[in-house]
mmCIF file of C-alpha atoms in Angstrom:
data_model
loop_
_atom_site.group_PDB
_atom_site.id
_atom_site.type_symbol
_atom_site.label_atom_id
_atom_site.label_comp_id
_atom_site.label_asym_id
_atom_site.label_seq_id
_atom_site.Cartn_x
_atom_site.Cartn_y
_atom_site.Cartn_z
ATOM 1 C CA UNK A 1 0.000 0.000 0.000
ATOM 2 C CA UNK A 2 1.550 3.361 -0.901
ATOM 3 C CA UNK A 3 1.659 6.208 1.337
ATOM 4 C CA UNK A 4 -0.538 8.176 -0.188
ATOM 5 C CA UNK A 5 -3.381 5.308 -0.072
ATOM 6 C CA UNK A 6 -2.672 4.295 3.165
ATOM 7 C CA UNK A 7 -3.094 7.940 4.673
ATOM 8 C CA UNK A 8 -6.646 8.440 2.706
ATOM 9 C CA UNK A 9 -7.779 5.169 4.281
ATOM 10 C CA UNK A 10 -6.178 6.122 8.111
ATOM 11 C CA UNK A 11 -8.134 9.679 7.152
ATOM 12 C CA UNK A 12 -11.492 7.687 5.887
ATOM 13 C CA UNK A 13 -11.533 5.952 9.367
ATOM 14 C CA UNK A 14 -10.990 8.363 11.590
ATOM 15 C CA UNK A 15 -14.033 10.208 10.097
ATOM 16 C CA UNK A 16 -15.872 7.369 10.283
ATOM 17 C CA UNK A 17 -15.174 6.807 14.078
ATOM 18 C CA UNK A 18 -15.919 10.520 14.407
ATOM 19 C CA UNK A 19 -19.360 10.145 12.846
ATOM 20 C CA UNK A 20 -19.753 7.115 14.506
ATOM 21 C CA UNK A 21 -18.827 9.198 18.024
ATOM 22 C CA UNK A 22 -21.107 11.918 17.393
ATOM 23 C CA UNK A 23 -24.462 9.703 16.257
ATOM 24 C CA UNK A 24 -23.662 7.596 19.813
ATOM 25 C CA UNK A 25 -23.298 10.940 22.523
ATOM 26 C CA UNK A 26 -25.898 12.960 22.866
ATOM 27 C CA UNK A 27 -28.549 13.500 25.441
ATOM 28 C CA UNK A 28 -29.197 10.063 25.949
ATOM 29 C CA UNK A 29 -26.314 7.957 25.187
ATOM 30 C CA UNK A 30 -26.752 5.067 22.621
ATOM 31 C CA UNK A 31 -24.013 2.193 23.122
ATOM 32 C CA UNK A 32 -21.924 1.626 19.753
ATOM 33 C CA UNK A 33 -22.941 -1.777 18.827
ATOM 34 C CA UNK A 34 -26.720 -0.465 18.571
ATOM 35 C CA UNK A 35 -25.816 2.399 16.458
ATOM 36 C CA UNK A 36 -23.745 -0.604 14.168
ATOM 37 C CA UNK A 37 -26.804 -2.692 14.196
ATOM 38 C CA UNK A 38 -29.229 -0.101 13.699
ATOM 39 C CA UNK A 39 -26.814 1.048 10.383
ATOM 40 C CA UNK A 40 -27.014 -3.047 8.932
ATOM 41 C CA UNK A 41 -30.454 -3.284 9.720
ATOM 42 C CA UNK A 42 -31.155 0.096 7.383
ATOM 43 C CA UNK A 43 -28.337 -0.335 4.820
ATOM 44 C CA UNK A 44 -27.718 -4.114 4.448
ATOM 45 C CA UNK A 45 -31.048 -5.615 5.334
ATOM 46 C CA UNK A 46 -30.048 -7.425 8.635
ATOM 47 C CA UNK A 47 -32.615 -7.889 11.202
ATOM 48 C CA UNK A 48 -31.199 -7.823 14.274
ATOM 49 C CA UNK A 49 -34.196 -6.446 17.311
ATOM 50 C CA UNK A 50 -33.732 -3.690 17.983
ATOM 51 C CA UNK A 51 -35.682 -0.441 19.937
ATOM 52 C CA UNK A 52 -37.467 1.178 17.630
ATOM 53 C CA UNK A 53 -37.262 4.173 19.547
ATOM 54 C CA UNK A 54 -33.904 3.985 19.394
ATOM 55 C CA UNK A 55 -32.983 3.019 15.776
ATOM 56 C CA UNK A 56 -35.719 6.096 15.009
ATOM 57 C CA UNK A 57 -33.069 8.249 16.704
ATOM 58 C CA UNK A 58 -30.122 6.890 15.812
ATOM 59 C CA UNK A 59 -31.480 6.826 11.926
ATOM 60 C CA UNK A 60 -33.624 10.185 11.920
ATOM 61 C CA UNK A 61 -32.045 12.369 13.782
ATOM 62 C CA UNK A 62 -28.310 11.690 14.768
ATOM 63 C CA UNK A 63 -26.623 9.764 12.093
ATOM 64 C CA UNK A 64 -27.938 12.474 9.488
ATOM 65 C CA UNK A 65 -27.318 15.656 11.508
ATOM 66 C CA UNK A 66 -23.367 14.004 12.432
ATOM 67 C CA UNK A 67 -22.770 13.736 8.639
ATOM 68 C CA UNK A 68 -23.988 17.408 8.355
ATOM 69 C CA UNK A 69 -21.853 18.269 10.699
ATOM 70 C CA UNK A 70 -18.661 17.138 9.130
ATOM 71 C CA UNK A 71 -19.760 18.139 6.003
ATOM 72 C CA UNK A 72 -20.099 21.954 7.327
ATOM 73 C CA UNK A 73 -17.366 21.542 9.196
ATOM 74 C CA UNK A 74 -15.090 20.528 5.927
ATOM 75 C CA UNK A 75 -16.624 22.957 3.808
ATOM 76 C CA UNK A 76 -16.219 25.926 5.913
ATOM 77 C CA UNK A 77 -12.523 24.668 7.179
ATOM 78 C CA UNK A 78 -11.591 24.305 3.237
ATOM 79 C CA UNK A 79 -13.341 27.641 2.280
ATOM 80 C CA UNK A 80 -11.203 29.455 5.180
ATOM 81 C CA UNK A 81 -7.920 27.627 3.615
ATOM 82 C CA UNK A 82 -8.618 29.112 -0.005
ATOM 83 C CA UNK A 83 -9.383 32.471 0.583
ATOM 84 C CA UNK A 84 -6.190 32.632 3.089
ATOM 85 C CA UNK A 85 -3.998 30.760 0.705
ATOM 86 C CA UNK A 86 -4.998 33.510 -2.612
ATOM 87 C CA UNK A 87 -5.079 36.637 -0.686
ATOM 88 C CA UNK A 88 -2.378 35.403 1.533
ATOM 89 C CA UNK A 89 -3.577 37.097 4.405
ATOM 90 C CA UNK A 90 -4.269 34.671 7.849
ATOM 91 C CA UNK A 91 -7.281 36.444 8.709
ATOM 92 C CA UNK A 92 -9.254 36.035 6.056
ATOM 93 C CA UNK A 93 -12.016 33.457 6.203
ATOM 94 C CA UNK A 94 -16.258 33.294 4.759
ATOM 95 C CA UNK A 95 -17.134 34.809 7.887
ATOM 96 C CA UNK A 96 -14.659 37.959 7.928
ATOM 97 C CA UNK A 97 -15.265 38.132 4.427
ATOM 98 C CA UNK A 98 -18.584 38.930 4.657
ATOM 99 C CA UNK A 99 -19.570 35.745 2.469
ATOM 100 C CA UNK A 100 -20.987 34.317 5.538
ATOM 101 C CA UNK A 101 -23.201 37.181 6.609
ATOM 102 C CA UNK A 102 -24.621 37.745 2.981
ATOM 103 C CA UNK A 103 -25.566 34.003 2.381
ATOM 104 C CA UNK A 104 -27.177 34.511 6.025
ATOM 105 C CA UNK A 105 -29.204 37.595 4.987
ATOM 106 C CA UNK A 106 -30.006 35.861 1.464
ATOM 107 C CA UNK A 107 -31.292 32.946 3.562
ATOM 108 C CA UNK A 108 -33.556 35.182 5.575
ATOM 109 C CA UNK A 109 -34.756 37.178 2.872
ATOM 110 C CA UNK A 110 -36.362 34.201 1.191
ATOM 111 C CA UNK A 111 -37.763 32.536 3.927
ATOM 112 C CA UNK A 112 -38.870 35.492 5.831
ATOM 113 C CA UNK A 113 -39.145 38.160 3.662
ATOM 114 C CA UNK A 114 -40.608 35.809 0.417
ATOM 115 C CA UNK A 115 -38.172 36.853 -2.235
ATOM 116 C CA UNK A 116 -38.580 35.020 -5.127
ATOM 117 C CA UNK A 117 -42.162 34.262 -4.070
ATOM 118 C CA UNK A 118 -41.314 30.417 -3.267
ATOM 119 C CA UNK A 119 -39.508 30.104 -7.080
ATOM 120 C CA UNK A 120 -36.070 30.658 -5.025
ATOM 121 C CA UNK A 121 -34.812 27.776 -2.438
ATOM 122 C CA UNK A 122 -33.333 28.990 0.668
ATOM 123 C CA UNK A 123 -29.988 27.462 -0.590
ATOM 124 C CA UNK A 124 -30.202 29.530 -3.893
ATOM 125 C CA UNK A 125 -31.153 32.734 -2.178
ATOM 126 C CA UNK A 126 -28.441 32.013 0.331
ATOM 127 C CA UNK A 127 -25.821 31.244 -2.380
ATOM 128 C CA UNK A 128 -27.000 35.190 -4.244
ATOM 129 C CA UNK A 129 -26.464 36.820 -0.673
ATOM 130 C CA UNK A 130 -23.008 35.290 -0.332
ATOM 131 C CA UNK A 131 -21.962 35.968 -4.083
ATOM 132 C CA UNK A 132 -23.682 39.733 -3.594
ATOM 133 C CA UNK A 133 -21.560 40.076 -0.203
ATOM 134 C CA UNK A 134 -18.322 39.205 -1.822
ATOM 135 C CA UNK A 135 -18.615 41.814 -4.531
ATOM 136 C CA UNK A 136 -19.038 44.278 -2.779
ATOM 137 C CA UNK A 137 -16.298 43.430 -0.087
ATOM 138 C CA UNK A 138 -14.048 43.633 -3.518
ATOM 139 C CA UNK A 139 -15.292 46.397 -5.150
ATOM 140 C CA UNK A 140 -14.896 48.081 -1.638
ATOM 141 C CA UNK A 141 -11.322 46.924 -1.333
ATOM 142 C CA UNK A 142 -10.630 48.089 -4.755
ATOM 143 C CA UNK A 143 -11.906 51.419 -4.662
ATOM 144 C CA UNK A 144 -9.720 51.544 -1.166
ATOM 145 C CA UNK A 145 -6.368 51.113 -2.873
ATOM 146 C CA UNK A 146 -6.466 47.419 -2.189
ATOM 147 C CA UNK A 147 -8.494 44.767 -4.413
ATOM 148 C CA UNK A 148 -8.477 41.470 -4.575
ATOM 149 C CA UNK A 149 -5.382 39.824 -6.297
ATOM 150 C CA UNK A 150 -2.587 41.759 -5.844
ATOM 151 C CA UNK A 151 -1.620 44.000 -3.237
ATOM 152 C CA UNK A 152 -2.896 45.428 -0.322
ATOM 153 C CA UNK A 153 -5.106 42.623 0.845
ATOM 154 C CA UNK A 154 -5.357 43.913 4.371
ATOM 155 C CA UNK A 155 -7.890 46.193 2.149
ATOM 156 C CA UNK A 156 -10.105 43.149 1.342
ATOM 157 C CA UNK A 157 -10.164 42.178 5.087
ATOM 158 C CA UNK A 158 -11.620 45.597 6.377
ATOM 159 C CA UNK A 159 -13.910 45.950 3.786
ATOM 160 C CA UNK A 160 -15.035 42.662 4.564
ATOM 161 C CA UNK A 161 -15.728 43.673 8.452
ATOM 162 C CA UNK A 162 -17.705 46.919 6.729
ATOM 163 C CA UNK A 163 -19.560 44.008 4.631
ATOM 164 C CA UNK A 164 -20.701 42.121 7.192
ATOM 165 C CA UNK A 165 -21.792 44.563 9.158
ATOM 166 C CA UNK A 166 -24.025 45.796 6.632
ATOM 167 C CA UNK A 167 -25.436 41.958 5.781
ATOM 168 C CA UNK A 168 -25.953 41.489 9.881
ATOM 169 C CA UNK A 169 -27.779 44.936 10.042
ATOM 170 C CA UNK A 170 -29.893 43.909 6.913
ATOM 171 C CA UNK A 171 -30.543 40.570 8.248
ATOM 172 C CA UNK A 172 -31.675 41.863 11.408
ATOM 173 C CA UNK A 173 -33.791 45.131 9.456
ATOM 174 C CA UNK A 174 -35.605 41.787 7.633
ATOM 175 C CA UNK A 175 -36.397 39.841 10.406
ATOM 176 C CA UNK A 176 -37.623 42.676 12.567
ATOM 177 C CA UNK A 177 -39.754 44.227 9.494
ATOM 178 C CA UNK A 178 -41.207 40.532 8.689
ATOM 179 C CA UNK A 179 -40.758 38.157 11.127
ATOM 180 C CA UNK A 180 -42.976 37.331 14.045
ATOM 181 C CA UNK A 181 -41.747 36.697 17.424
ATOM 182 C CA UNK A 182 -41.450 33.224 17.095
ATOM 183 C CA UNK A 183 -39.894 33.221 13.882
ATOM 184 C CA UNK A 184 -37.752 35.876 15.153
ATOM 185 C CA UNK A 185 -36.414 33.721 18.110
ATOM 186 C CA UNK A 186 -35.959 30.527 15.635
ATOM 187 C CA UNK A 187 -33.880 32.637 13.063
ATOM 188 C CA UNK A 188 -31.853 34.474 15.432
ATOM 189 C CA UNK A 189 -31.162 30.684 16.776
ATOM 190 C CA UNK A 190 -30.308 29.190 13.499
ATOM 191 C CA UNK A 191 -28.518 32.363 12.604
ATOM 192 C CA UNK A 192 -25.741 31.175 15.574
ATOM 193 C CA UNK A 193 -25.781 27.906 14.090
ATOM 194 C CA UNK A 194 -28.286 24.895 14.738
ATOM 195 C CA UNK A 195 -27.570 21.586 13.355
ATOM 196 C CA UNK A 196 -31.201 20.645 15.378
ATOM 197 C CA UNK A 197 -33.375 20.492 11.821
ATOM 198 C CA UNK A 198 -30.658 18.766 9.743
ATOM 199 C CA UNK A 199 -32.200 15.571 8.070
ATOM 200 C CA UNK A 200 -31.726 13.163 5.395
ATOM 201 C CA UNK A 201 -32.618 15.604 2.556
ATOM 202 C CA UNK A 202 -29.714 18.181 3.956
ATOM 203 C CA UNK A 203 -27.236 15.202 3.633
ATOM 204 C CA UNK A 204 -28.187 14.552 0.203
ATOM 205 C CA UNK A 205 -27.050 18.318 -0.341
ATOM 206 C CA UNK A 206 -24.293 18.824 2.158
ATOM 207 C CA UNK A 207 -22.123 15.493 1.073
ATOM 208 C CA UNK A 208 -21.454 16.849 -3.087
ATOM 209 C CA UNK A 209 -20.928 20.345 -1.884
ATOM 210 C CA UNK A 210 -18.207 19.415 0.101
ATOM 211 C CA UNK A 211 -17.062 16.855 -1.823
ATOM 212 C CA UNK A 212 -17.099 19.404 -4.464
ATOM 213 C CA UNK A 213 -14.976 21.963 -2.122
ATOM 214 C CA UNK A 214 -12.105 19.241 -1.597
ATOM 215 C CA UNK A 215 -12.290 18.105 -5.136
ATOM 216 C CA UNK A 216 -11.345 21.396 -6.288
ATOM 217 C CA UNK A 217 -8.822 21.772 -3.310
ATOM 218 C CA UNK A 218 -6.855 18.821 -4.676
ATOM 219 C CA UNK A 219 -7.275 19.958 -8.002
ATOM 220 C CA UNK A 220 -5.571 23.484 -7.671
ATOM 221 C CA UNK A 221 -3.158 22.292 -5.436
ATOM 222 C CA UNK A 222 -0.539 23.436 -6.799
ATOM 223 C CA UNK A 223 -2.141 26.097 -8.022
ATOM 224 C CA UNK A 224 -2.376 27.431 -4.497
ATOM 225 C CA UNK A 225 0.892 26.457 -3.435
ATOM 226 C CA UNK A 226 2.066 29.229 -6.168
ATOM 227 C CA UNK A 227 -0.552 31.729 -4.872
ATOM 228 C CA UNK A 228 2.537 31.699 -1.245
ATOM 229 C CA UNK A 229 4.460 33.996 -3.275
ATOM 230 C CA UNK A 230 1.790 36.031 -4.339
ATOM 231 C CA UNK A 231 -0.264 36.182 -7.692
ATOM 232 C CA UNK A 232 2.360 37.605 -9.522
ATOM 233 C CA UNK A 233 4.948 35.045 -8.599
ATOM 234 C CA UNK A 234 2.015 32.375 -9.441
ATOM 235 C CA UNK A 235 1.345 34.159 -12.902
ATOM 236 C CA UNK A 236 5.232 33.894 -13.413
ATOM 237 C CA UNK A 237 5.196 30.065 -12.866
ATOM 238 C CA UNK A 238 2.410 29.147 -15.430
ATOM 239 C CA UNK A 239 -0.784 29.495 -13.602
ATOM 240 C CA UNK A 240 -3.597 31.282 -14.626
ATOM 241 C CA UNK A 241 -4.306 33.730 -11.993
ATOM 242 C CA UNK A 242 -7.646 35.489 -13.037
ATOM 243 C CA UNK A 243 -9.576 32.270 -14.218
ATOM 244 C CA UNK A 244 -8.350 30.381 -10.744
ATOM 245 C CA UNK A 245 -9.360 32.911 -8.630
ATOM 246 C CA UNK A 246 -12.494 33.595 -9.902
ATOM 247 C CA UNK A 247 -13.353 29.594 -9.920
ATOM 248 C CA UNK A 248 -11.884 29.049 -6.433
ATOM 249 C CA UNK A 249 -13.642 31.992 -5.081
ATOM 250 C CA UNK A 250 -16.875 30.872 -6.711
ATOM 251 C CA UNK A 251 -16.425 27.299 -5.310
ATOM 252 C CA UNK A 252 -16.019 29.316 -1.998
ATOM 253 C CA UNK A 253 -18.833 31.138 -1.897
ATOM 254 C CA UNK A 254 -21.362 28.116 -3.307
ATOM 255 C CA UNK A 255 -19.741 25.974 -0.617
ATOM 256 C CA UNK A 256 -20.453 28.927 2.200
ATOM 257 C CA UNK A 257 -23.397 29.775 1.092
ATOM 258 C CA UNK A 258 -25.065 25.935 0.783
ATOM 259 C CA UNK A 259 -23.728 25.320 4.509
ATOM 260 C CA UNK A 260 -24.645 28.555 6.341
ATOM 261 C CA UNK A 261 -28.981 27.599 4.203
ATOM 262 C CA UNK A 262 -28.534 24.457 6.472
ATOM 263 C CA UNK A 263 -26.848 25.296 9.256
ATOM 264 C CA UNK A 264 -26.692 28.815 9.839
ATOM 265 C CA UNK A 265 -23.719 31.308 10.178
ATOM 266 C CA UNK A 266 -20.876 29.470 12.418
ATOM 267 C CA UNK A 267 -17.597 31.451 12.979
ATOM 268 C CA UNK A 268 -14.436 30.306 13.829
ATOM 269 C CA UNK A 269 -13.940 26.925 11.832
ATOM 270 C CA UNK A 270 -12.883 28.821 8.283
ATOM 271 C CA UNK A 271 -9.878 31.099 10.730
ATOM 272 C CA UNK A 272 -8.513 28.267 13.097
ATOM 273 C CA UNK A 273 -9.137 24.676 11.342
ATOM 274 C CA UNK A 274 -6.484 25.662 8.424
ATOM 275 C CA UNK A 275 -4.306 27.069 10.850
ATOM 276 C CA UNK A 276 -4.036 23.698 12.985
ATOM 277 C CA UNK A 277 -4.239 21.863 9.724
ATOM 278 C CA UNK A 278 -0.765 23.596 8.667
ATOM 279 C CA UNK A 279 0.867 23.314 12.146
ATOM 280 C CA UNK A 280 0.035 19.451 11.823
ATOM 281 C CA UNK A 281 1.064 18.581 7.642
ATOM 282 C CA UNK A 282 2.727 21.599 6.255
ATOM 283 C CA UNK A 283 2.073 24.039 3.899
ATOM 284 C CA UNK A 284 1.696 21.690 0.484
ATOM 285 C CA UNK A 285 -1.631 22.065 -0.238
ATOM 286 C CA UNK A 286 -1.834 18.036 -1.532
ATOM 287 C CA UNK A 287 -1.735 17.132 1.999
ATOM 288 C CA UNK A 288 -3.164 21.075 3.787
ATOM 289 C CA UNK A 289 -6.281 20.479 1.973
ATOM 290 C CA UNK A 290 -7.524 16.647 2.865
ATOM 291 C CA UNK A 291 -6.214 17.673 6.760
ATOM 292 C CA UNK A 292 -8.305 20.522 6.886
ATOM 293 C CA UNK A 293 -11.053 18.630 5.791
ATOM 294 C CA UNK A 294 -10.817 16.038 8.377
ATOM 295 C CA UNK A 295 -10.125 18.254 11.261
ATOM 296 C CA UNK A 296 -12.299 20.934 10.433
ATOM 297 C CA UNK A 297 -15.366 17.965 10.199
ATOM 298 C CA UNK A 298 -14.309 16.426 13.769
ATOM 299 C CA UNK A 299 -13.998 20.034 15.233
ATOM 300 C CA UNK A 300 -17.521 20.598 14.643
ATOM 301 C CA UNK A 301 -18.900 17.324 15.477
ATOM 302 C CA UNK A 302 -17.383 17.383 18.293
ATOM 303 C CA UNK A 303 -18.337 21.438 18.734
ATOM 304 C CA UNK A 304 -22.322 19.901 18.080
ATOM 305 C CA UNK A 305 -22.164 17.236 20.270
ATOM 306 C CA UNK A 306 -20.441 19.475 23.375
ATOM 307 C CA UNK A 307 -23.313 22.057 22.262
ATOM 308 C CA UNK A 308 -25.839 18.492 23.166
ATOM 309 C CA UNK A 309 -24.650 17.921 25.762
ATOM 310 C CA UNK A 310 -22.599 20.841 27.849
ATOM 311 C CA UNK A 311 -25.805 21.735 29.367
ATOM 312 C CA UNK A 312 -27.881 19.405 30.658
ATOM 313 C CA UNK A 313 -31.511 19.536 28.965
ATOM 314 C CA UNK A 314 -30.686 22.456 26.854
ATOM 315 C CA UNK A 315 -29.641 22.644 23.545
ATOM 316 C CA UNK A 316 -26.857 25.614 22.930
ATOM 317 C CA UNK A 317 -26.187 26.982 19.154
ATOM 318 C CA UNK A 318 -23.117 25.526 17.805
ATOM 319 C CA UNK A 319 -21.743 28.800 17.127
ATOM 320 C CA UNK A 320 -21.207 29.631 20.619
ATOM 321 C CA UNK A 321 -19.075 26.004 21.105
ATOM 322 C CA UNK A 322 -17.015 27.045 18.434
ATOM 323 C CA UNK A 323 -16.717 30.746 19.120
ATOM 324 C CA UNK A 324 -15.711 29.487 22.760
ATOM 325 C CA UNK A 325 -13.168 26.986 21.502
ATOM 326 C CA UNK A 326 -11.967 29.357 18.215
ATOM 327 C CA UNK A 327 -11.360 32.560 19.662
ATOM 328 C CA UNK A 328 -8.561 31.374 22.433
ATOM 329 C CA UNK A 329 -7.181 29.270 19.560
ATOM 330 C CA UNK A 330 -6.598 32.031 17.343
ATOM 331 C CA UNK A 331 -5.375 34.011 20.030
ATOM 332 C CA UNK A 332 -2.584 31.133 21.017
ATOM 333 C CA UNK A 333 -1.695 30.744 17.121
ATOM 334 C CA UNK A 334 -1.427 34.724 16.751
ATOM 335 C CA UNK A 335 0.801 34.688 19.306
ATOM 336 C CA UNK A 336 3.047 31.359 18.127
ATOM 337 C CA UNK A 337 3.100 33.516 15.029
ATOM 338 C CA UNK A 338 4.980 36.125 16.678
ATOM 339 C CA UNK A 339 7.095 34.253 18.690
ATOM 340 C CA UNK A 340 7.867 32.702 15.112
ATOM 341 C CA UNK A 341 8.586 36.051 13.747
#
């Protein structure tokens, strides 16, 4: 078995075993072999007897939201990798890019607000918001000396602080203006991240997407291992700067925008997951991309099931686990960057 193979099947299992961990813990542990039996009973036609309270639970309810997880955790984790990688800037991520808060106020506005009149899905609308957010955050960084490509991309992340501010305060100008006060307290939950409603149908869209997101990591790989000397150097080695960017940045903001429509805006996992991910494998993207992947889909299966769990009978939005665990992360690898330095 080559090296190569034989870390893509050590990777395959321990996301496996970290699916496996997060359908098993919750608020009523379920012991491993059920969750295995429940799985051949539904996939390969065995019949052990089982609960059917509990294979209900394991099969409608845990074992789909756990796969969401990882997928939003991946997507989100390989999204943050990207955008840091071409604007070569460690800060920059979907959520201080604004990308986050515009699929988040596109996701609103169709299901509150009825844009679209019920022809637009909430991942569609959510996917508009995000692309809408990013242009702006580059026109804005443009017109401030900056843009996008080049130089100055400290520009891109300021404007991208002014752009989510503006999506947040139009998100919340929507839900106020159209939203009830129930509605209004499930959206501002879902808008801090709730993995409560994922089902079945939301794997069926969450698994390509982020397939799609590490597909195209691979891909470029060494496309973005160019983009460390900056998009000149990369233009001087061969690679096609313009049509890259635009497709990577694309793929970012599809991938962003299709997790935050199912899960809502989570912070955190696109700034610190690529950081670990380079402090464990390097900076070669052919191995940075498949480790953020991984870690960034056990991080927030493991950030869902602490949010489960943490408090007893309560269920706390997933954004706050992460937030919690993120920020004194970023702080510690700011500072081991400076100690670097």
């Amino acid at each position: 078995m080559s090296p190569g193979s034989a870390g893509g099947h050590w990777a395959s299992q321990a996301l496996a075993a970290a699916i496996l961990a997060g359908t098993c813990i919750g608020e009523t542990p379920i012991p491993v072999l059920v969750v295995l039996q429940t799985l051949a009973n539904k996939i390969l036609g065995a019949a052990y007897v089982l609960d059917p309270i509990d294979m209900g639970i394991i099969w409608n309810y845990r074992l789909p939201r756990a796969i969401v997880a990882a997928c939003c955790g991946s997507g989100l984790a390989i999204s943050g990798m990207v955008l840091q990688s071409l604007l070569r800037n460690a800060l920059a991520d979907p959520y201080l890019l604004g990308i986050s808060a515009g699929a988040s106020t596109g996701a609103v506005a169709v299901t509150v607000a009825g844009l679209g009149a019920g022809a637009v899905s909430m991942s569609l609308g959510a996917f508009g918001g995000a692309v809408a957010a990013f242009l702006l955050v580059a026109i804005l960084a443009r017109a401030a000396g900056g843009g996008v490509t080049l130089h100055g991309t400290g520009q891109i992340v300021l404007a991208g602080i002014a752009g989510s501010q503006l999506f947040n305060a139009l998100t919340s100008f929507i839900i106020t203006k159209s939203a009830n006060a129930e509605q209004a307290r499930g959206i501002m939950f879902w808008l801090l991240g709730n993995l409560s409603g994922a089902r079945w149908p939301d794997v069926w869209l969450a698994v390509p997407v982020a397939l799609l997101g590490l597909a195209a990591c691979v891909w470029f790989a060494r496309a973005l291992d160019a983009f460390a000397f900056g998009a000149e150097a990369a233009a001087s080695l061969g690679v096609p700067v313009r049509s890259v960017q635009v497709v990577l940045i694309g793929l970012t903001a599809l991938v962003t925008a299709v997790m935050v429509s199912i899960v809502g805006s989570i912070g955190f996992v696109g700034l610190v997951i690529p950081h670990a991910a380079r402090f464990i494998v390097g900076v070669r993207h052919g191995r940075l991309g498949p480790a953020t992947a991984l870690i960034g889909a056990a991080f927030l299966i493991a950030a869902d099931v602490l949010s489960r769990t943490i408090i007893p009978g309560q269920v706390l939005p997933i954004g706050v686990i992460t937030a919690l665990v993120g920020a004194p992360a970023f702080a510690l690898i700011l500072v081991r960057g400076r100690r670097a330095r």
